Amino acid sequence: MTTLSFHVGFLRSLLLVCIVSVCVFAEVDPIVIKGSHFFYKTNGSEFLFRGVGYQDQRNNDDQSFIDPLANVAKWCQRDIPKLQGISVNVIRVDNLDAGLDHAGCMEALADAGIYVLVRLLPYYLIKNQIYYDTASYNYSMAIIDNMAKYTNTLGFYTPQKWTRDSDLPSAPMTKALIRDAKQYMSSKSLREIPVGTISDTFSTITPEHYIDDTLDFLSCDSVHSDFFGVRLDNLTCPPGSWIEAQAERFADASMPVILLSQGCNKEANANDTTNYPLETVYSNRPPSALSGSVFYEYFNSSQGPGLCTPKQGAEDEVVEEDVYKGLSSAMKSLSISTLNAAQYTPPASKTTACPTPRVAWTVPGATLPPSPNQSVCSCMMQTLDCVGSPVVMAQLAQPDKLTTYYRLACGDDFQGCPGTILNATLGEYGAFSACAQVERFSWDIDYWSKHNSFSQGDCKIKGYIDPANGNLSDYDGAMKKQTPSVNLNAECKFLLEQAGVNGTGTITNYDFARATSSTNPTNTGNPSNQNSNQKSSLSIGAKAGIGLGAAAAVILTLLLVLFILHRKKQARKAQTFENPELPADNTGASMAEKYRYQELGLENVAEMEHPPAEAPTGLNPEQPVELHGDAAVAELEQRERFSSVGTPR
């Protein structure tokens, strides 16, 4: 019985370990792209976006945005049932804090079968930006580090619109970020997470060729977007017929195309489900159809009605708006048709020519801004006589002031500052154009001071910007004097030689160590994209699986050792009772008799009813004894006691 109990306990422990291991390793099936469609990686069925924008914008404060995935109890657990009520399988999140933990929400969303589409650059960071710089790069890569470990991170996207200044096209910066994000994930051996683009707002007045040029630009050359999100103008509420026309326009796209901001947030039309061309997107779909849509917006905001509104005074509850009820009913009535990856053959790949500049589209060719690299910027700063004050940059952090500053310092066409020039229209980018604002500010002032007749070389330049109001003044505190380094290290010399005089060159090789190595001199990767402090890129399930696997191995080893010891102990006991060669004082009979007397006690043995019969002399102990009643039994027991243990006390 003891052995059986041990075996059962051992098997239960082993089963428990196996079950827990399976639970930890279980993750949602990642989404992959084949041709112009999304598919589940493992089972090959098509993934159609049934999404919703998930970003609380009620405070309208871009600098203190709310991270919707940072509070699993207050947000995710509250909202997931509502998302399931409208058949949502993906949410679009615009603003995340890369320094916060999102594991709780991501796991809760994964349990509900919901994926996440993450914006790399939050609006608050780029609304004042006209450059793709180290700040943009570092923030975006931090977002990737934070979210890539979750298998329900469907993809990352870059916004097409970076600035309010219409004279500064940002499509090249968008594509440069896609390039660097892919290189970064590859350098860290992360899974291939799609990186795409969401367009500027398209409406019925958008020139048709602009939409075509946008898609062509994202598809051309060696760097391309993995998917394209068409942002609809939900303020003018384009009719369903216009949206259907756009679906036909993208029928031959080489990448998946999804509709963004579906719906209408005009109060008068918010509940009009005719603005949701659901049949066009989800039913009776040809192989070249759209890949779904993302509705605008889950939260009610000042910009218009949303699907749900947090309850006043009790934010652990949300109130369903009428548009939620209408959308829920419409989604449930749909008959959705999908493809299977095994049955889908993408059209033959073709080389897309980059669009040529014309009215509305001013981006030339495929020239992209350089990859941000902090080593380049740090080396450049060591060569300057005048450096800008970070305090000034903080005071200039307004769109109109920054734009005014750059145009006053470098001219209306930005040609006056060759090292930091960023002219997407001409495809010209200075070697230091990807440096941070204060570094560009420093280079511009230093260059301007050396080539301006008002300068006396003391970094007290009159007629510059007053950081208090952005106007020209005699403000002297915008810069400070420093002594340039005369002993640049070898890496700085290597980089700045490529940058050329006044930053007009192009840096093509960032890796000084490899470039100067005799074993591998040709690698030109950007060290900013290949972090020297490589962090683990394993997913949360993989890390947990490794830890649990190690623990399980230890537990199984201990259980196995205990099992072996237990079996050895049982074998020793059996040997003790069965081995006839043991000494007489330690025989099995002696031990059995000892324990029997301990259990029964001699005082409890009843007297025999019949006197013992005389045992015949010369009885062979090996000869069978014929039993005759109780007397014979008693006689046999007594003889055995005398022969094995001697006279009882």
mmCIF file of C-alpha atoms in Angstrom, residues 123-406:
data_model
loop_
_atom_site.group_PDB
_atom_site.id
_atom_site.type_symbol
_atom_site.label_atom_id
_atom_site.label_comp_id
_atom_site.label_asym_id
_atom_site.label_seq_id
_atom_site.Cartn_x
_atom_site.Cartn_y
_atom_site.Cartn_z
ATOM 1 C CA TYR A 123 1.733 62.435 -30.947
ATOM 2 C CA TYR A 124 3.040 64.457 -28.025
ATOM 3 C CA LEU A 125 6.631 63.735 -29.096
ATOM 4 C CA ILE A 126 6.365 64.602 -32.764
ATOM 5 C CA LYS A 127 3.706 67.295 -32.921
ATOM 6 C CA ASN A 128 6.488 69.897 -32.719
ATOM 7 C CA GLN A 129 8.990 67.882 -34.726
ATOM 8 C CA ILE A 130 10.245 68.584 -38.210
ATOM 9 C CA TYR A 131 13.158 66.137 -37.981
ATOM 10 C CA TYR A 132 13.737 62.432 -37.567
ATOM 11 C CA ASP A 133 16.339 62.542 -34.812
ATOM 12 C CA THR A 134 17.890 60.620 -31.931
ATOM 13 C CA ALA A 135 14.974 61.439 -29.612
ATOM 14 C CA SER A 136 12.478 59.968 -32.088
ATOM 15 C CA TYR A 137 14.692 56.958 -32.688
ATOM 16 C CA ASN A 138 15.385 56.204 -29.029
ATOM 17 C CA TYR A 139 11.734 56.455 -28.061
ATOM 18 C CA SER A 140 10.629 54.198 -30.918
ATOM 19 C CA MET A 141 13.211 51.524 -30.165
ATOM 20 C CA ALA A 142 12.237 51.633 -26.479
ATOM 21 C CA ILE A 143 8.634 50.947 -27.505
ATOM 22 C CA ILE A 144 9.823 47.962 -29.556
ATOM 23 C CA ASP A 145 11.851 46.639 -26.604
ATOM 24 C CA ASN A 146 8.818 46.999 -24.353
ATOM 25 C CA MET A 147 6.221 45.379 -26.628
ATOM 26 C CA ALA A 148 8.014 42.914 -28.922
ATOM 27 C CA LYS A 149 8.011 40.160 -26.297
ATOM 28 C CA TYR A 150 4.234 39.760 -26.465
ATOM 29 C CA THR A 151 2.982 37.467 -29.226
ATOM 30 C CA ASN A 152 -0.262 39.465 -29.423
ATOM 31 C CA THR A 153 1.679 42.548 -30.479
ATOM 32 C CA LEU A 154 0.403 42.407 -34.035
ATOM 33 C CA GLY A 155 2.579 45.172 -35.413
ATOM 34 C CA PHE A 156 4.047 48.647 -35.105
ATOM 35 C CA TYR A 157 3.110 51.614 -37.224
ATOM 36 C CA THR A 158 4.520 55.015 -38.020
ATOM 37 C CA PRO A 159 2.372 58.071 -38.657
ATOM 38 C CA GLN A 160 2.635 59.662 -42.064
ATOM 39 C CA LYS A 161 2.008 63.119 -40.677
ATOM 40 C CA TRP A 162 4.801 64.413 -38.437
ATOM 41 C CA THR A 163 4.262 68.120 -38.360
ATOM 42 C CA ARG A 164 1.592 70.750 -38.765
ATOM 43 C CA ASP A 165 3.775 72.542 -41.305
ATOM 44 C CA SER A 166 2.447 71.473 -44.696
ATOM 45 C CA ASP A 167 5.644 72.704 -46.350
ATOM 46 C CA LEU A 168 7.625 69.918 -44.699
ATOM 47 C CA PRO A 169 6.655 66.539 -46.198
ATOM 48 C CA SER A 170 7.306 63.780 -43.711
ATOM 49 C CA ALA A 171 6.891 60.640 -45.842
ATOM 50 C CA PRO A 172 10.697 60.115 -46.071
ATOM 51 C CA MET A 173 11.003 60.326 -42.275
ATOM 52 C CA THR A 174 8.208 57.793 -41.918
ATOM 53 C CA LYS A 175 9.983 55.403 -44.232
ATOM 54 C CA ALA A 176 13.348 55.984 -42.517
ATOM 55 C CA LEU A 177 11.795 54.961 -39.201
ATOM 56 C CA ILE A 178 10.420 51.789 -40.813
ATOM 57 C CA ARG A 179 13.910 51.018 -42.103
ATOM 58 C CA ASP A 180 15.536 51.523 -38.705
ATOM 59 C CA ALA A 181 12.842 49.644 -36.773
ATOM 60 C CA LYS A 182 13.315 46.570 -38.971
ATOM 61 C CA GLN A 183 17.101 46.766 -38.680
ATOM 62 C CA TYR A 184 16.810 47.127 -34.911
ATOM 63 C CA MET A 185 14.580 44.066 -34.506
ATOM 64 C CA SER A 186 16.862 42.053 -36.765
ATOM 65 C CA SER A 187 19.949 43.083 -34.798
ATOM 66 C CA LYS A 188 18.321 41.886 -31.570
ATOM 67 C CA SER A 189 17.021 38.632 -33.096
ATOM 68 C CA LEU A 190 13.395 39.523 -32.365
ATOM 69 C CA ARG A 191 10.572 37.871 -34.252
ATOM 70 C CA GLU A 192 9.621 39.555 -37.513
ATOM 71 C CA ILE A 193 6.869 41.886 -36.329
ATOM 72 C CA PRO A 194 5.220 43.835 -39.167
ATOM 73 C CA VAL A 195 6.025 47.550 -39.347
ATOM 74 C CA GLY A 196 3.642 49.665 -41.391
ATOM 75 C CA THR A 197 2.269 53.133 -41.938
ATOM 76 C CA ILE A 198 -0.998 54.889 -41.298
ATOM 77 C CA SER A 199 -1.695 57.637 -43.776
ATOM 78 C CA ASP A 200 -2.589 61.234 -43.293
ATOM 79 C CA THR A 201 -6.332 61.794 -43.385
ATOM 80 C CA PHE A 202 -7.935 60.955 -46.710
ATOM 81 C CA SER A 203 -11.267 62.484 -47.627
ATOM 82 C CA THR A 204 -13.451 63.052 -50.654
ATOM 83 C CA ILE A 205 -11.362 66.124 -51.570
ATOM 84 C CA THR A 206 -7.983 64.380 -51.412
ATOM 85 C CA PRO A 207 -6.458 64.239 -54.919
ATOM 86 C CA GLU A 208 -6.647 60.681 -56.186
ATOM 87 C CA HIS A 209 -3.056 60.694 -57.409
ATOM 88 C CA TYR A 210 -1.887 61.679 -53.892
ATOM 89 C CA ILE A 211 -3.367 58.473 -52.510
ATOM 90 C CA ASP A 212 -1.737 56.475 -55.303
ATOM 91 C CA ASP A 213 1.606 58.226 -54.815
ATOM 92 C CA THR A 214 1.545 57.522 -51.091
ATOM 93 C CA LEU A 215 1.104 53.795 -51.633
ATOM 94 C CA ASP A 216 3.728 53.744 -54.390
ATOM 95 C CA PHE A 217 6.262 55.552 -52.197
ATOM 96 C CA LEU A 218 5.737 53.077 -49.364
ATOM 97 C CA SER A 219 6.231 50.157 -51.763
ATOM 98 C CA CYS A 220 9.186 51.339 -53.824
ATOM 99 C CA ASP A 221 12.894 50.705 -53.462
ATOM 100 C CA SER A 222 14.508 48.359 -50.924
ATOM 101 C CA VAL A 223 12.746 49.853 -47.881
ATOM 102 C CA HIS A 224 9.021 49.324 -47.844
ATOM 103 C CA SER A 225 6.100 49.363 -45.466
ATOM 104 C CA ASP A 226 4.628 46.001 -44.448
ATOM 105 C CA PHE A 227 1.050 47.296 -44.411
ATOM 106 C CA PHE A 228 -0.848 50.487 -45.127
ATOM 107 C CA GLY A 229 -3.610 51.989 -43.000
ATOM 108 C CA VAL A 230 -5.906 54.401 -44.830
ATOM 109 C CA ARG A 231 -7.091 56.985 -42.316
ATOM 110 C CA LEU A 232 -10.576 58.184 -43.154
ATOM 111 C CA ASP A 233 -11.818 61.657 -42.404
ATOM 112 C CA ASN A 234 -14.507 60.951 -39.837
ATOM 113 C CA LEU A 235 -15.290 64.624 -39.434
ATOM 114 C CA THR A 236 -16.596 65.027 -42.965
ATOM 115 C CA CYS A 237 -17.974 61.467 -42.807
ATOM 116 C CA PRO A 238 -17.224 60.203 -46.334
ATOM 117 C CA PRO A 239 -20.129 58.143 -47.688
ATOM 118 C CA GLY A 240 -19.948 54.400 -48.021
ATOM 119 C CA SER A 241 -19.799 54.684 -51.805
ATOM 120 C CA TRP A 242 -16.518 56.649 -51.598
ATOM 121 C CA ILE A 243 -15.058 54.076 -49.225
ATOM 122 C CA GLU A 244 -16.048 51.283 -51.600
ATOM 123 C CA ALA A 245 -14.233 53.138 -54.381
ATOM 124 C CA GLN A 246 -11.077 53.237 -52.247
ATOM 125 C CA ALA A 247 -11.343 49.507 -51.658
ATOM 126 C CA GLU A 248 -11.258 49.014 -55.430
ATOM 127 C CA ARG A 249 -8.317 51.410 -55.709
ATOM 128 C CA PHE A 250 -6.202 49.226 -53.417
ATOM 129 C CA ALA A 251 -7.195 45.933 -55.018
ATOM 130 C CA ASP A 252 -3.747 45.524 -56.596
ATOM 131 C CA ALA A 253 -1.745 46.659 -53.569
ATOM 132 C CA SER A 254 1.344 44.606 -52.782
ATOM 133 C CA MET A 255 0.696 44.884 -49.035
ATOM 134 C CA PRO A 256 -2.345 44.528 -46.761
ATOM 135 C CA VAL A 257 -4.531 47.629 -46.651
ATOM 136 C CA ILE A 258 -6.820 48.384 -43.722
ATOM 137 C CA LEU A 259 -9.289 51.205 -43.105
ATOM 138 C CA LEU A 260 -8.586 53.400 -40.088
ATOM 139 C CA SER A 261 -10.990 55.629 -38.162
ATOM 140 C CA GLN A 262 -14.057 54.067 -39.663
ATOM 141 C CA GLY A 263 -17.213 55.739 -38.475
ATOM 142 C CA CYS A 264 -18.406 59.264 -38.088
ATOM 143 C CA ASN A 265 -17.867 61.373 -35.001
ATOM 144 C CA LYS A 266 -20.265 64.117 -35.945
ATOM 145 C CA GLU A 267 -22.936 64.208 -33.287
ATOM 146 C CA ALA A 268 -25.667 64.184 -35.913
ATOM 147 C CA ASN A 269 -24.300 61.179 -37.785
ATOM 148 C CA ALA A 270 -22.523 59.215 -35.084
ATOM 149 C CA ASN A 271 -25.134 56.472 -34.960
ATOM 150 C CA ASP A 272 -25.525 56.159 -38.712
ATOM 151 C CA THR A 273 -24.175 52.710 -39.470
ATOM 152 C CA THR A 274 -24.377 53.421 -43.201
ATOM 153 C CA ASN A 275 -20.974 55.017 -42.647
ATOM 154 C CA TYR A 276 -19.690 51.555 -41.821
ATOM 155 C CA PRO A 277 -19.303 49.724 -45.176
ATOM 156 C CA LEU A 278 -19.110 46.418 -43.351
ATOM 157 C CA GLU A 279 -20.246 44.314 -46.289
ATOM 158 C CA THR A 280 -17.484 45.809 -48.447
ATOM 159 C CA VAL A 281 -14.840 45.002 -45.866
ATOM 160 C CA TYR A 282 -15.963 41.678 -44.460
ATOM 161 C CA SER A 283 -18.477 39.875 -46.691
ATOM 162 C CA ASN A 284 -18.298 38.515 -50.239
ATOM 163 C CA ARG A 285 -14.632 39.419 -50.394
ATOM 164 C CA PRO A 286 -12.483 38.782 -53.454
ATOM 165 C CA PRO A 287 -8.879 37.653 -52.838
ATOM 166 C CA SER A 288 -7.647 41.227 -53.307
ATOM 167 C CA ALA A 289 -10.038 42.786 -50.801
ATOM 168 C CA LEU A 290 -9.218 44.978 -47.801
ATOM 169 C CA SER A 291 -7.841 43.372 -44.657
ATOM 170 C CA GLY A 292 -10.428 44.785 -42.286
ATOM 171 C CA SER A 293 -10.925 48.048 -40.460
ATOM 172 C CA VAL A 294 -10.397 49.872 -37.184
ATOM 173 C CA PHE A 295 -13.298 51.904 -35.841
ATOM 174 C CA TYR A 296 -13.062 55.323 -34.287
ATOM 175 C CA GLU A 297 -13.088 55.381 -31.267
ATOM 176 C CA TYR A 298 -13.663 53.366 -28.094
ATOM 177 C CA PHE A 299 -13.610 56.320 -25.692
ATOM 178 C CA ASN A 300 -15.949 59.247 -25.891
ATOM 179 C CA SER A 301 -13.925 62.461 -26.186
ATOM 180 C CA SER A 302 -14.160 66.144 -26.964
ATOM 181 C CA GLN A 303 -13.510 65.287 -30.613
ATOM 182 C CA GLY A 304 -16.792 63.462 -30.881
ATOM 183 C CA PRO A 305 -18.833 60.552 -29.578
ATOM 184 C CA GLY A 306 -17.095 57.266 -28.949
ATOM 185 C CA LEU A 307 -18.385 53.782 -28.322
ATOM 186 C CA CYS A 308 -18.222 53.939 -24.530
ATOM 187 C CA THR A 309 -17.821 56.573 -21.831
ATOM 188 C CA PRO A 310 -16.327 56.017 -18.354
ATOM 189 C CA LYS A 311 -19.045 56.557 -15.775
ATOM 190 C CA GLN A 312 -18.856 59.835 -13.881
ATOM 191 C CA GLY A 313 -17.607 59.237 -10.366
ATOM 192 C CA ALA A 314 -17.156 55.503 -10.965
ATOM 193 C CA GLU A 315 -14.535 54.945 -13.617
ATOM 194 C CA ASP A 316 -14.489 51.223 -13.002
ATOM 195 C CA GLU A 317 -17.664 51.202 -15.104
ATOM 196 C CA VAL A 318 -18.365 52.404 -18.643
ATOM 197 C CA VAL A 319 -21.601 53.452 -20.269
ATOM 198 C CA GLU A 320 -22.407 52.043 -23.704
ATOM 199 C CA GLU A 321 -23.268 54.777 -26.190
ATOM 200 C CA ASP A 322 -25.890 54.254 -28.876
ATOM 201 C CA VAL A 323 -23.187 53.832 -31.522
ATOM 202 C CA TYR A 324 -21.809 50.869 -29.528
ATOM 203 C CA LYS A 325 -25.175 49.154 -29.591
ATOM 204 C CA GLY A 326 -25.586 49.791 -33.313
ATOM 205 C CA LEU A 327 -22.115 48.516 -34.153
ATOM 206 C CA SER A 328 -22.527 45.460 -31.940
ATOM 207 C CA SER A 329 -25.722 44.524 -33.741
ATOM 208 C CA ALA A 330 -24.190 45.130 -37.167
ATOM 209 C CA MET A 331 -21.077 43.036 -36.447
ATOM 210 C CA LYS A 332 -23.092 40.116 -35.125
ATOM 211 C CA SER A 333 -25.205 40.023 -38.265
ATOM 212 C CA LEU A 334 -22.215 39.806 -40.607
ATOM 213 C CA SER A 335 -21.270 36.695 -42.502
ATOM 214 C CA ILE A 336 -17.493 37.036 -42.722
ATOM 215 C CA SER A 337 -15.620 35.225 -45.477
ATOM 216 C CA THR A 338 -11.905 34.534 -45.135
ATOM 217 C CA LEU A 339 -9.027 32.918 -46.994
ATOM 218 C CA ASN A 340 -6.528 30.278 -45.993
ATOM 219 C CA ALA A 341 -2.829 30.841 -46.502
ATOM 220 C CA ALA A 342 -2.367 27.408 -48.079
ATOM 221 C CA GLN A 343 -4.989 28.197 -50.718
ATOM 222 C CA TYR A 344 -3.797 31.747 -51.413
ATOM 223 C CA THR A 345 -1.165 32.528 -54.035
ATOM 224 C CA PRO A 346 0.025 36.139 -53.930
ATOM 225 C CA PRO A 347 0.508 37.861 -57.266
ATOM 226 C CA ALA A 348 4.034 37.908 -58.619
ATOM 227 C CA SER A 349 6.104 40.575 -56.924
ATOM 228 C CA LYS A 350 6.862 43.594 -59.029
ATOM 229 C CA THR A 351 9.195 46.507 -58.640
ATOM 230 C CA THR A 352 7.299 49.696 -57.884
ATOM 231 C CA ALA A 353 8.811 52.901 -59.182
ATOM 232 C CA CYS A 354 9.010 55.710 -56.670
ATOM 233 C CA PRO A 355 6.641 58.536 -57.599
ATOM 234 C CA THR A 356 8.008 61.685 -59.205
ATOM 235 C CA PRO A 357 7.239 65.098 -57.678
ATOM 236 C CA ARG A 358 4.046 66.758 -58.846
ATOM 237 C CA VAL A 359 1.179 68.780 -57.455
ATOM 238 C CA ALA A 360 0.345 67.687 -53.888
ATOM 239 C CA TRP A 361 3.143 65.097 -53.893
ATOM 240 C CA THR A 362 6.512 66.809 -53.466
ATOM 241 C CA VAL A 363 8.688 63.912 -52.284
ATOM 242 C CA PRO A 364 11.407 63.015 -54.785
ATOM 243 C CA GLY A 365 12.648 59.479 -55.385
ATOM 244 C CA ALA A 366 13.757 57.179 -52.610
ATOM 245 C CA THR A 367 16.311 59.305 -50.737
ATOM 246 C CA LEU A 368 15.782 58.923 -46.993
ATOM 247 C CA PRO A 369 17.135 60.755 -43.940
ATOM 248 C CA PRO A 370 20.154 59.151 -42.235
ATOM 249 C CA SER A 371 19.789 56.789 -39.301
ATOM 250 C CA PRO A 372 20.146 58.660 -35.989
ATOM 251 C CA ASN A 373 23.489 57.887 -34.384
ATOM 252 C CA GLN A 374 24.527 59.369 -31.056
ATOM 253 C CA SER A 375 28.245 58.833 -31.665
ATOM 254 C CA VAL A 376 28.122 61.109 -34.706
ATOM 255 C CA CYS A 377 26.372 63.834 -32.747
ATOM 256 C CA SER A 378 28.656 63.580 -29.708
ATOM 257 C CA CYS A 379 31.741 63.797 -31.917
ATOM 258 C CA MET A 380 30.348 66.822 -33.728
ATOM 259 C CA MET A 381 29.630 68.621 -30.450
ATOM 260 C CA GLN A 382 33.302 68.319 -29.448
ATOM 261 C CA THR A 383 34.351 70.384 -32.467
ATOM 262 C CA LEU A 384 32.164 73.439 -31.778
ATOM 263 C CA ASP A 385 33.118 76.816 -30.317
ATOM 264 C CA CYS A 386 29.543 77.641 -29.363
ATOM 265 C CA VAL A 387 27.012 75.239 -27.925
ATOM 266 C CA GLY A 388 23.327 75.850 -27.343
ATOM 267 C CA SER A 389 21.653 75.863 -23.984
ATOM 268 C CA PRO A 390 19.180 73.055 -23.270
ATOM 269 C CA VAL A 391 17.109 75.598 -21.340
ATOM 270 C CA VAL A 392 16.642 77.556 -24.545
ATOM 271 C CA MET A 393 15.416 74.480 -26.370
ATOM 272 C CA ALA A 394 12.869 73.816 -23.646
ATOM 273 C CA GLN A 395 11.581 77.358 -23.987
ATOM 274 C CA LEU A 396 11.440 77.033 -27.750
ATOM 275 C CA ALA A 397 9.356 73.859 -27.631
ATOM 276 C CA GLN A 398 6.414 75.303 -29.529
ATOM 277 C CA PRO A 399 5.657 74.508 -33.180
ATOM 278 C CA ASP A 400 5.638 78.097 -34.385
ATOM 279 C CA LYS A 401 8.761 79.050 -32.410
ATOM 280 C CA LEU A 402 10.769 76.051 -33.572
ATOM 281 C CA THR A 403 9.804 76.524 -37.186
ATOM 282 C CA THR A 404 10.570 80.231 -36.917
ATOM 283 C CA TYR A 405 13.926 79.480 -35.282
ATOM 284 C CA TYR A 406 15.085 77.110 -37.985
#
